[in-house]
Short mmCIF file of C-alpha atoms in Angstrom, two decimals:
data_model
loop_
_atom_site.label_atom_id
_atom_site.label_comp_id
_atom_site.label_asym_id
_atom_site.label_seq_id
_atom_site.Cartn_x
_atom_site.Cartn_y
_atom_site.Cartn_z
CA UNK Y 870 7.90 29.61 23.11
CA UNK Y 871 6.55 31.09 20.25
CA UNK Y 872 5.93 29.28 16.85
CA UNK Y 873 5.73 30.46 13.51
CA UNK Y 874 2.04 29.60 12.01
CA UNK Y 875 1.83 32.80 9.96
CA UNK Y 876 2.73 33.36 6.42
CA UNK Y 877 5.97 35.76 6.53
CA UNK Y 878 8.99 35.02 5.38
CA UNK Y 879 10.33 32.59 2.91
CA UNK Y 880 10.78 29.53 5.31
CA UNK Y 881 6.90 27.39 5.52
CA UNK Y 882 5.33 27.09 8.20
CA UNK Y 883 5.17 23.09 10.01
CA UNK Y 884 1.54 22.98 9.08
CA UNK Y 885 2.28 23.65 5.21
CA UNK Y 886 4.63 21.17 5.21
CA UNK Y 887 2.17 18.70 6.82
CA UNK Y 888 -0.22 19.31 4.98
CA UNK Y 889 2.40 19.07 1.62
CA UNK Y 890 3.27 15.89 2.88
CA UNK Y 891 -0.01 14.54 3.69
CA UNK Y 892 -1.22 15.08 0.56
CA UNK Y 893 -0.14 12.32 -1.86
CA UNK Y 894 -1.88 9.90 0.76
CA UNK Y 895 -5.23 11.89 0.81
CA UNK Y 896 -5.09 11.49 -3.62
CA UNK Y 897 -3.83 7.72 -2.99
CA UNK Y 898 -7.47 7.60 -0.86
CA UNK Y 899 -9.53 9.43 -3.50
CA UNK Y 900 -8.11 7.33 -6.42
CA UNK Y 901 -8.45 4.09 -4.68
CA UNK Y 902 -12.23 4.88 -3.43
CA UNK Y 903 -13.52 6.80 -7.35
CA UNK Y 904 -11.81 3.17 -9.12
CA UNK Y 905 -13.78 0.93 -5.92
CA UNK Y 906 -16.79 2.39 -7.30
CA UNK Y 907 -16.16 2.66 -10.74
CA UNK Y 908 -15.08 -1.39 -11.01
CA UNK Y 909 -18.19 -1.65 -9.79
CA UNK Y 910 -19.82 -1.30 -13.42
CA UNK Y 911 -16.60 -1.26 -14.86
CA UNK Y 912 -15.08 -5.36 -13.97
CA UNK Y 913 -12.07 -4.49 -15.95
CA UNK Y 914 -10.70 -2.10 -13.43
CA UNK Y 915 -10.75 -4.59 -10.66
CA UNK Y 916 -7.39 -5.64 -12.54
CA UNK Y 917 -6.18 -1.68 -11.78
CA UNK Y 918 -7.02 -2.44 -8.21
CA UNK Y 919 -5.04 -5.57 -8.03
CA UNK Y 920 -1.78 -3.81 -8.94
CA UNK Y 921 -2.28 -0.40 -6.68
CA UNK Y 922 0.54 0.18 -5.72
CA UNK Y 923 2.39 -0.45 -9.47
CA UNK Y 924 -0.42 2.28 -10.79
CA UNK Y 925 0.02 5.48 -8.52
CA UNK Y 926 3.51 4.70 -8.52
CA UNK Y 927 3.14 5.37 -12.16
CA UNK Y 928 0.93 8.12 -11.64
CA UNK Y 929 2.80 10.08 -9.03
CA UNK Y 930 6.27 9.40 -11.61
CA UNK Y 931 4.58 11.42 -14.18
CA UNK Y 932 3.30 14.23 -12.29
CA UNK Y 933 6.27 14.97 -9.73
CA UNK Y 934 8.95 14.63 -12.79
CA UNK Y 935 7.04 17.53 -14.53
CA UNK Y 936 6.45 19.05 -11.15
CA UNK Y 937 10.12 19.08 -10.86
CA UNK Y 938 10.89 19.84 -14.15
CA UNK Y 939 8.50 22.84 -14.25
CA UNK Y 940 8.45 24.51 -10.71
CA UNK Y 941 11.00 23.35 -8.88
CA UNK Y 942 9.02 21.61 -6.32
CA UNK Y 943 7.40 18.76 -5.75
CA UNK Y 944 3.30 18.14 -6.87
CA UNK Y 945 2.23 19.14 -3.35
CA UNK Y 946 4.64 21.42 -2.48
CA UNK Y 947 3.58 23.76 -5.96
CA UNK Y 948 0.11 23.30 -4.93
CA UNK Y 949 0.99 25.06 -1.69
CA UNK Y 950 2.86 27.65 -3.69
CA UNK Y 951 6.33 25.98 -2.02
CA UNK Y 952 9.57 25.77 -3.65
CA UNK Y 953 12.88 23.51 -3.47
CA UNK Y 954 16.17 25.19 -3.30
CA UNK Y 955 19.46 23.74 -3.32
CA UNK Y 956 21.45 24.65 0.09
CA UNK Y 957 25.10 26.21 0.03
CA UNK Y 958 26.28 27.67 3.14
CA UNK Y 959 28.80 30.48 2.41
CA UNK Y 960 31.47 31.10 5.10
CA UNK Y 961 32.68 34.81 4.95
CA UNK Y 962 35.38 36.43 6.62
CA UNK Y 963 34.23 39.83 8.81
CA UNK Y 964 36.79 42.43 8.55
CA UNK Y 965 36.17 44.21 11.94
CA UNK Y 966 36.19 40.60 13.74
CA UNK Y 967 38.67 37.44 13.76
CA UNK Y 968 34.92 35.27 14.24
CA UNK Y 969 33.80 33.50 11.42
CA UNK Y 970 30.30 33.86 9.94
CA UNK Y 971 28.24 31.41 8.20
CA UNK Y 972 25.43 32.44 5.65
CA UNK Y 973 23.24 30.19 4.16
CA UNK Y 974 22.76 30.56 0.32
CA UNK Y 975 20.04 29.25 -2.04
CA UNK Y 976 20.13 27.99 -5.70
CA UNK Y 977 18.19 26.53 -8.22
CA UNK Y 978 17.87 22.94 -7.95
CA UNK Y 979 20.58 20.73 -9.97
CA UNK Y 980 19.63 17.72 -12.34
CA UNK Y 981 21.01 15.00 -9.83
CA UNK Y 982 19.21 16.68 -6.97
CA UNK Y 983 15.79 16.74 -9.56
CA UNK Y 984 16.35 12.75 -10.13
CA UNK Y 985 17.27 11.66 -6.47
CA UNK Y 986 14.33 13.86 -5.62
CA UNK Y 987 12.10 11.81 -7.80
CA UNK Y 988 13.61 8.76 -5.84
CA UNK Y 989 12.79 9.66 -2.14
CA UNK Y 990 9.15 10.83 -3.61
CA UNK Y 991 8.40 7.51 -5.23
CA UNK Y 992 10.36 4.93 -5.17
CA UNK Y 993 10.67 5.04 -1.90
CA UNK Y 994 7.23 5.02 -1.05
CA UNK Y 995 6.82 2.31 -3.69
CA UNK Y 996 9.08 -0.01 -1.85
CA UNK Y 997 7.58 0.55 1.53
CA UNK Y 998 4.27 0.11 0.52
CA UNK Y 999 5.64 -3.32 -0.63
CA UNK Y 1000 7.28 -4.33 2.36
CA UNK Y 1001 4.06 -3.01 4.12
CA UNK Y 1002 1.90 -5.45 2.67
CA UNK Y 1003 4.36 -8.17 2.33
CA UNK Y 1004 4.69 -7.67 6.41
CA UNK Y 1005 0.78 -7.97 7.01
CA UNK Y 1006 0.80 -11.46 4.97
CA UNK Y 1007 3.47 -12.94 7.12
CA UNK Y 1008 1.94 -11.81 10.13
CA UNK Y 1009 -0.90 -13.27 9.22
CA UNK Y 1010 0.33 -16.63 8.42
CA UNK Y 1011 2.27 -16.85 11.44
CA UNK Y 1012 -1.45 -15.84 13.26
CA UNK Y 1013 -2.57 -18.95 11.56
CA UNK Y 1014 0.28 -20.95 12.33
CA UNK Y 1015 -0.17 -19.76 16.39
CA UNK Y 1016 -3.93 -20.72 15.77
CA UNK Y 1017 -4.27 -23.88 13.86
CA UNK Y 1018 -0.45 -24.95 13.66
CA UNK Y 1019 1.43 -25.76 10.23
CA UNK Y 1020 0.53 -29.49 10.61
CA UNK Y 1021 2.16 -31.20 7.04
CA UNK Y 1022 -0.73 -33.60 6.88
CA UNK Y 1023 -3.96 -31.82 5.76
CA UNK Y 1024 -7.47 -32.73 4.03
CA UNK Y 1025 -7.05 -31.60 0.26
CA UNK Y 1026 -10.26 -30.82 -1.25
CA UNK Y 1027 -8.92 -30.56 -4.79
CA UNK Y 1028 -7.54 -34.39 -4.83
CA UNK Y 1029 -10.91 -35.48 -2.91
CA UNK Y 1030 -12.43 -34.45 -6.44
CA UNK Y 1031 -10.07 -35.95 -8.34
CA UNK Y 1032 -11.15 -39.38 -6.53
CA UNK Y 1033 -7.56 -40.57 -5.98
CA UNK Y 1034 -6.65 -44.06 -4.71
CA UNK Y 1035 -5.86 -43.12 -1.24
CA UNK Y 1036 -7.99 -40.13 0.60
CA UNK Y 1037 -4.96 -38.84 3.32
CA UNK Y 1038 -2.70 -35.97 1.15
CA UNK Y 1039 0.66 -35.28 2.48
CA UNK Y 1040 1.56 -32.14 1.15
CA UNK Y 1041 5.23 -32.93 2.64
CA UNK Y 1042 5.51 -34.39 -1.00
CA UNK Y 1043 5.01 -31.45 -2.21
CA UNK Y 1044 8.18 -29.54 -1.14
CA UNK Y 1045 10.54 -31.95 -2.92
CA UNK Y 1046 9.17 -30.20 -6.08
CA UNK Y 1047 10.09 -26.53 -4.88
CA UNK Y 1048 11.68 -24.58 -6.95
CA UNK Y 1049 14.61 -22.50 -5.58
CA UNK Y 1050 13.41 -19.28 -6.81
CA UNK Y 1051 10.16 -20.04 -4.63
CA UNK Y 1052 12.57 -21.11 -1.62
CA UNK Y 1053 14.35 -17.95 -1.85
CA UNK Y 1054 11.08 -15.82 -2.64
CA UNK Y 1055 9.82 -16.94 1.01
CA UNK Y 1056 12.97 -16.66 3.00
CA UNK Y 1057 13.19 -12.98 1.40
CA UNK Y 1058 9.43 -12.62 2.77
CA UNK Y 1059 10.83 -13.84 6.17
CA UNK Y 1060 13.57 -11.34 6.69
CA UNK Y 1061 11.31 -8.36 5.45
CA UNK Y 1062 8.53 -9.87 7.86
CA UNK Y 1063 11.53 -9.94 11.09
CA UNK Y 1064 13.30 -6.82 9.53
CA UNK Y 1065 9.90 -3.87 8.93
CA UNK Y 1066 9.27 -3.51 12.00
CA UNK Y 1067 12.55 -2.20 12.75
CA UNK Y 1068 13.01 -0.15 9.76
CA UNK Y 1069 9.64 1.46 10.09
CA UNK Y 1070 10.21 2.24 13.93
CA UNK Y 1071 13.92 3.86 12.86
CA UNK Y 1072 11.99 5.67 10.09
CA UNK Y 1073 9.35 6.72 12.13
CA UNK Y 1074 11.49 7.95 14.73
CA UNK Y 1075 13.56 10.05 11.98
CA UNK Y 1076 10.85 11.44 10.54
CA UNK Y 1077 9.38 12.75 14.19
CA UNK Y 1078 12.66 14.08 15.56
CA UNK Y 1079 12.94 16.18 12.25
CA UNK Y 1080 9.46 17.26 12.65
CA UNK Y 1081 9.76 18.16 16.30
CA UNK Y 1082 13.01 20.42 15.14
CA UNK Y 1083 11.77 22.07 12.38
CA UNK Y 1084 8.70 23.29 14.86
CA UNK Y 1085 11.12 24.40 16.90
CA UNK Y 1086 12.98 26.20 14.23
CA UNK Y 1087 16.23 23.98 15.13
CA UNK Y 1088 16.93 22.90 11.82
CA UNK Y 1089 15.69 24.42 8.21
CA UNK Y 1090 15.32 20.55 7.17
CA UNK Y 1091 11.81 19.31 6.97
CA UNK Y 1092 12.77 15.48 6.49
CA UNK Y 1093 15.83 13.01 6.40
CA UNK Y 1094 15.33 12.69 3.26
CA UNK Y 1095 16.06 16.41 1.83
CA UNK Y 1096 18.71 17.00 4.91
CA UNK Y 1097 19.89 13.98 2.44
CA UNK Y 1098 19.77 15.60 -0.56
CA UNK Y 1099 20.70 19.56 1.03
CA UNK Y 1100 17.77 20.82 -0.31
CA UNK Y 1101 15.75 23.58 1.79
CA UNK Y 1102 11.91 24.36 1.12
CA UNK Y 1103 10.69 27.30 0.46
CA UNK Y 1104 8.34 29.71 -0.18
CA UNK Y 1105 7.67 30.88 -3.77
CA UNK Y 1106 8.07 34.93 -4.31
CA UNK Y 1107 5.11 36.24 -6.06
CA UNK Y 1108 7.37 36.91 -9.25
CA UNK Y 1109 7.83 33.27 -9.53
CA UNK Y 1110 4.30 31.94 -9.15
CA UNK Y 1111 3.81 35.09 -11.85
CA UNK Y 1112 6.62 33.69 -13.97
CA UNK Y 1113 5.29 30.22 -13.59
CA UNK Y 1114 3.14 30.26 -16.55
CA UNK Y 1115 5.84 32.27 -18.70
CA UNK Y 1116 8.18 29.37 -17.82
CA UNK Y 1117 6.36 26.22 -18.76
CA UNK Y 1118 5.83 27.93 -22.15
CA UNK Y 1119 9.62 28.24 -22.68
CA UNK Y 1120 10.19 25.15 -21.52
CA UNK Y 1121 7.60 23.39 -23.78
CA UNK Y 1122 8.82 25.76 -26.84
CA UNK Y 1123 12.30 24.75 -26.24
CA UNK Y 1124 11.75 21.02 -26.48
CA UNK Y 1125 9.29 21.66 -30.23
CA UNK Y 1126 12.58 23.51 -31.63
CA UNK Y 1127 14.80 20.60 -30.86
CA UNK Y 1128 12.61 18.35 -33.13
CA UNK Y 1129 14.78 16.55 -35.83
CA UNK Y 1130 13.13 15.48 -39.56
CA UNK Y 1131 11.46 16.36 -42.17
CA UNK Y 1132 8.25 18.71 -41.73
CA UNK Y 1133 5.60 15.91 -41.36
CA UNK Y 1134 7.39 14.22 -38.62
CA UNK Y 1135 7.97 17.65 -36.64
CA UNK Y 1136 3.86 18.40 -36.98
CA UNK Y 1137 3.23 14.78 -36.14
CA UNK Y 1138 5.71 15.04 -32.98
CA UNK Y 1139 4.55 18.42 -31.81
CA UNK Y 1140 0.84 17.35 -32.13
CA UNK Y 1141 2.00 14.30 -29.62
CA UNK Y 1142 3.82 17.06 -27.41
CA UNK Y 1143 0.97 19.10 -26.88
CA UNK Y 1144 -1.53 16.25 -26.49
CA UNK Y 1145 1.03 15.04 -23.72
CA UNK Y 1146 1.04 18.56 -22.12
CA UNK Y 1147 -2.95 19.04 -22.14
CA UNK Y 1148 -3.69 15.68 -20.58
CA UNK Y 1149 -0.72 16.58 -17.73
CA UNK Y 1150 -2.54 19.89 -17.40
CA UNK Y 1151 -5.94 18.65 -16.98
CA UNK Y 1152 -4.93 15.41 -14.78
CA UNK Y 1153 -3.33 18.01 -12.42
CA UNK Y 1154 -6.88 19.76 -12.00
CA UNK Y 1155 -8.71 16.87 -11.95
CA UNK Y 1156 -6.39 15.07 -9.01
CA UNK Y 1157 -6.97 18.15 -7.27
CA UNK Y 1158 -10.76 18.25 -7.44
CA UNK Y 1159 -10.74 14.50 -6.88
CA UNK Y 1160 -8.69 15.13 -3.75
CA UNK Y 1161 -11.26 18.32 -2.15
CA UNK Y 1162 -14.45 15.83 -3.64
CA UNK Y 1163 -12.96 13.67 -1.10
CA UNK Y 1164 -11.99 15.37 1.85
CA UNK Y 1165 -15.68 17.32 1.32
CA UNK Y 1166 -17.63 13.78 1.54
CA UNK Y 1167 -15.36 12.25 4.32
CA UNK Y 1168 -16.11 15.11 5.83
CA UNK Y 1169 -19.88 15.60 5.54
CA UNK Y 1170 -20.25 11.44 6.13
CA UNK Y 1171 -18.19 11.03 9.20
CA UNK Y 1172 -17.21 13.93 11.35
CA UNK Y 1173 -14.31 14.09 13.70
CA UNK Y 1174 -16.71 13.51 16.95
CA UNK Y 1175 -18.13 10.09 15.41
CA UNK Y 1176 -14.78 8.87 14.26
CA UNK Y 1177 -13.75 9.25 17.79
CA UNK Y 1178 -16.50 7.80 19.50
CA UNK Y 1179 -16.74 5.15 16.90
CA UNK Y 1180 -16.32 1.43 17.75
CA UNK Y 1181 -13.27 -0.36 16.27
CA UNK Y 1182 -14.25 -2.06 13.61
CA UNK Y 1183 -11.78 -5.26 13.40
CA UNK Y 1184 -11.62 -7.46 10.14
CA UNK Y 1185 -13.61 -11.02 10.78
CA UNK Y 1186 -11.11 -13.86 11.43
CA UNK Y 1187 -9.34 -16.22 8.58
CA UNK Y 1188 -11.83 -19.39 8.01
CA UNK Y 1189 -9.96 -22.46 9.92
CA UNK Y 1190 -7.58 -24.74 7.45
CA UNK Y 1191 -8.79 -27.77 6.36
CA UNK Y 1192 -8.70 -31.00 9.24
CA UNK Y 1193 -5.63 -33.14 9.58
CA UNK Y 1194 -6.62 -36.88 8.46
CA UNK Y 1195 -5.01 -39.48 10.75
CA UNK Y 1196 -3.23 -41.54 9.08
CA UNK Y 1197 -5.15 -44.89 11.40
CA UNK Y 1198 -8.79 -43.27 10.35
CA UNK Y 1199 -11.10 -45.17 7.40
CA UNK Y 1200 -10.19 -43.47 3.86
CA UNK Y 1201 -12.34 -41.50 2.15
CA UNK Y 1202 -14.46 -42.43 -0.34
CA UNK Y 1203 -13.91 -40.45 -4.03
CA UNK Y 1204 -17.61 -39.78 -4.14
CA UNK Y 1205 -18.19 -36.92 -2.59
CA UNK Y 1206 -21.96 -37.79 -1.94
CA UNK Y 1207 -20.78 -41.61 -0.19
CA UNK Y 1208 -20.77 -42.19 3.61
CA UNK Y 1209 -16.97 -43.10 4.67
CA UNK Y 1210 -18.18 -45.56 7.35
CA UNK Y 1211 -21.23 -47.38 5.22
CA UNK Y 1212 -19.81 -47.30 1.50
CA UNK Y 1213 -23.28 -45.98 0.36
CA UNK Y 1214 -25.14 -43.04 -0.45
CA UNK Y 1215 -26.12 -40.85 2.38
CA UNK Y 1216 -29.14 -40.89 4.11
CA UNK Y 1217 -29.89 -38.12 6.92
CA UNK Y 1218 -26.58 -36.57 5.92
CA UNK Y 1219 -25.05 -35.20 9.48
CA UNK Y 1220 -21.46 -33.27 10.70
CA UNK Y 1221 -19.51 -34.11 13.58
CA UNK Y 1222 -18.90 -30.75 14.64
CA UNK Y 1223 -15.07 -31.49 15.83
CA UNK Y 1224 -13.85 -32.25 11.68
CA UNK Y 1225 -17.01 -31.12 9.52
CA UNK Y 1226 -17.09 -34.18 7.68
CA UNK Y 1227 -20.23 -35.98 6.69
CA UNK Y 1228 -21.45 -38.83 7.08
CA UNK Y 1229 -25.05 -40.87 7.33
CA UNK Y 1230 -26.76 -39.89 10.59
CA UNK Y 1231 -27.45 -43.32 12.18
CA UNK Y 1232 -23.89 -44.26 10.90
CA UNK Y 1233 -21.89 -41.83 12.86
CA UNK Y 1234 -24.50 -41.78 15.84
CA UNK Y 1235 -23.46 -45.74 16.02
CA UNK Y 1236 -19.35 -45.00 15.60
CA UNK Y 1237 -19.77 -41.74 18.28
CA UNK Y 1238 -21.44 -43.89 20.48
CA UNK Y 1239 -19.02 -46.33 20.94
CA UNK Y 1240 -15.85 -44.86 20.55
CA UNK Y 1241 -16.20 -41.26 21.38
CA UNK Y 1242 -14.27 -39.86 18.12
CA UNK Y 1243 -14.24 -38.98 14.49
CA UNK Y 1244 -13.82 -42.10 12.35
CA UNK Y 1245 -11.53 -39.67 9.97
CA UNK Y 1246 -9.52 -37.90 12.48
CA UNK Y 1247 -9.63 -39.36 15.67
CA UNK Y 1248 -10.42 -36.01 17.29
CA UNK Y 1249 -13.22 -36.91 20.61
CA UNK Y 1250 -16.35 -36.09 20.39
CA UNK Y 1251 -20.19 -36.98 21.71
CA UNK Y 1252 -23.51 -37.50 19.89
CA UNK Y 1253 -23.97 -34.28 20.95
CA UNK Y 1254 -21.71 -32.51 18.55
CA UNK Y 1255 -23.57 -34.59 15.86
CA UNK Y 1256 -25.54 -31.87 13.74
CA UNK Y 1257 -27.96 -32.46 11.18
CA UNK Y 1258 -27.58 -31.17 7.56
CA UNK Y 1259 -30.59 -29.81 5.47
CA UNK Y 1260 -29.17 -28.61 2.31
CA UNK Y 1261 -31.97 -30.60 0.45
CA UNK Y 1262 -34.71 -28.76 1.68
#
């Protein structure tokens, strides 16, 4: 079987569409990696960092509305000199023949089918991306939870400073307080956390059987989400990319005549118009240098053969939650700097390695000794677990 990887005809090829679609992510990567270096002189844009996804959401609403608004197409898809077209499908009578014949038809695209567009190109994304990393926190917690368990009673290190009366916290106190809007912000996080996996396998799945037909020329829809919206892509004619130019003009000279006021306010609001229109035009070029800058240094830093032969790199492991007290263990002192078991200031200051608290060295050598456990939390342990601190040297 024969597929089609040239450039004839007005239906793309799979590997313009891939790389259409691949696209956004590769200028998600170069955004994310110039601002990582940039906050690194620049503090303030740590705060851009913080709210990623909120910010090329943003970004990508500006440039695919006037992508859309403009060409017709999507922000990849004009880069790739693609087009969307609105699908009718015709059904004509032959005269020779009783046998029906279907032909498809293409159109401009409609405002509704400009808007929903807009939708499956960023709000959807938005909202996955959400769900994404809303998933990875509540895996991770239930990690912890597997690992260290959700035990109520827990060492809190803020009230230790505060030197209350009694050392063991109970954070079970704590959830008469609870707000409903916090209750029903974590059982929301549960159902995503049970529920993504699922909706991201369907999608998945979707998304690769639509793939898989459109390389097999099965079906002229790329994706679910314009079989959705009965919109075909395709390719631009060379009078169009010609007329491209011609058309943005009109556009942009249609909008200053519809201007309302008196003569000041028309200059002022035409000056903003073409401010707005030269900063669109030169973000465009820059996202598309930023995105070749980066493919060129992933490139030259990391080549295909050492990405494959790489290691995995995985992330190091959450730092273990604080001990649980036991509730028939000696109280804490509220200076920080006082042995628990001798009242005074520590001398020798040592860990028992089982609960990491600290205590004088011939104090707990004494307790271990003879009762083979933490004085705080009961957990056994030997002398030999006893370690010596020497943060004063």
């Amino acid at each position: 079987m024969l597929f089609q990887v040239g450039g004839q005809g007005d239906r793309p090829t799979f590997f313009e569409m891939a790389a259409a679609q691949q696209l956004p992510s590769s200028l998600r990567a170069a955004l994310t990696y110039s601002l990582g270096v940039l906050a690194l002189r620049r503090p303030f844009l740590h705060k851009v960092l913080d709210y990623e996804d909120e910010f090329f959401a943003f970004l990508m609403l500006i440039l695919e509305t006037h992508s859309l608004r403009t060409t017709d197409a999507s922000f990849a898809e004009s880069l790739y000199g693609l087009r969307r077209r609105a699908v009718k499908i015709k059904v004509k009578q032959e005269n020779t023949r009783s046998d029906l014949g279907d032909r498809i038809r293409h159109s401009g695209l409609e405002k509704h089918q400009k808007v929903l567009s807009v939708a499956f190109l960023v709000v959807l994304p938005y909202f996955k991306s959400k769900m994404h990393s809303i998933y990875n926190k509540e895996r991770e917690a239930r990690l912890r939870a597997t690992l260290w368990g959700d035990g109520d009673e827990r060492y809190d290190d803020a009230d230790y400073l505060d030197g209350g009366s009694s050392s063991v916290v109970s954070t079970s106190g704590s959830d008469v307080g609870t707000s409903v809007g916090t209750v029903l912000k974590k059982n929301i996080q549960k159902i995503i956390g049970a529920c993504y996996p699922w909706l991201h396998a369907g999608n998945e799945g979707l998304s690769f059987a639509y793939q898989l037909l459109y390389l097999l020329d099965a079906t002229g829809f790329y994706s679910l989400g314009l079989h959705a919206l009965g919109i075909h892509v395709c390719r631009a004619t060379g009078q169009e990319l010609m007329d491209t130019s011609s058309k943005i003009s009109k556009i942009r000279s249609r909008e200053r005549e519809r201007l309302r006021g008196p003569p000041w306010l028309k200059a002022v609001q035409g000056a903003l118009l073409s401010c707005t229109y030269t900063v669109l035009d030169y973000a465009q070029t820059g996202l598309i240098a930023a995105v070749f800058f980066f493919k060129m240094m992933e490139w030259w830093y990391q080549s295909a053969e050492e990405r494959m032969s790489a290691p995995t790199v995985y992330p190091p492991p959450p730092p273990p939650p604080p001990p649980r007290i036991a509730k028939e263990g000696i109280p804490l002192p509220p200076d920080r700097a006082t042995c628990p078991l001798c009242s005074q200031k520590r001398a020798n200051p040592s860990v028992l390695a089982v609960s990491g608290f600290v205590f004088c060295y011939a104090c707990i050598f004494k307790y271990v000794s003879q009762y083979k456990r933490c004085p705080v939390t009961l957990l056994p342990g030997t002398v030999d677990q006893i370690r010596r601190l020497f943060h004063d040297v």
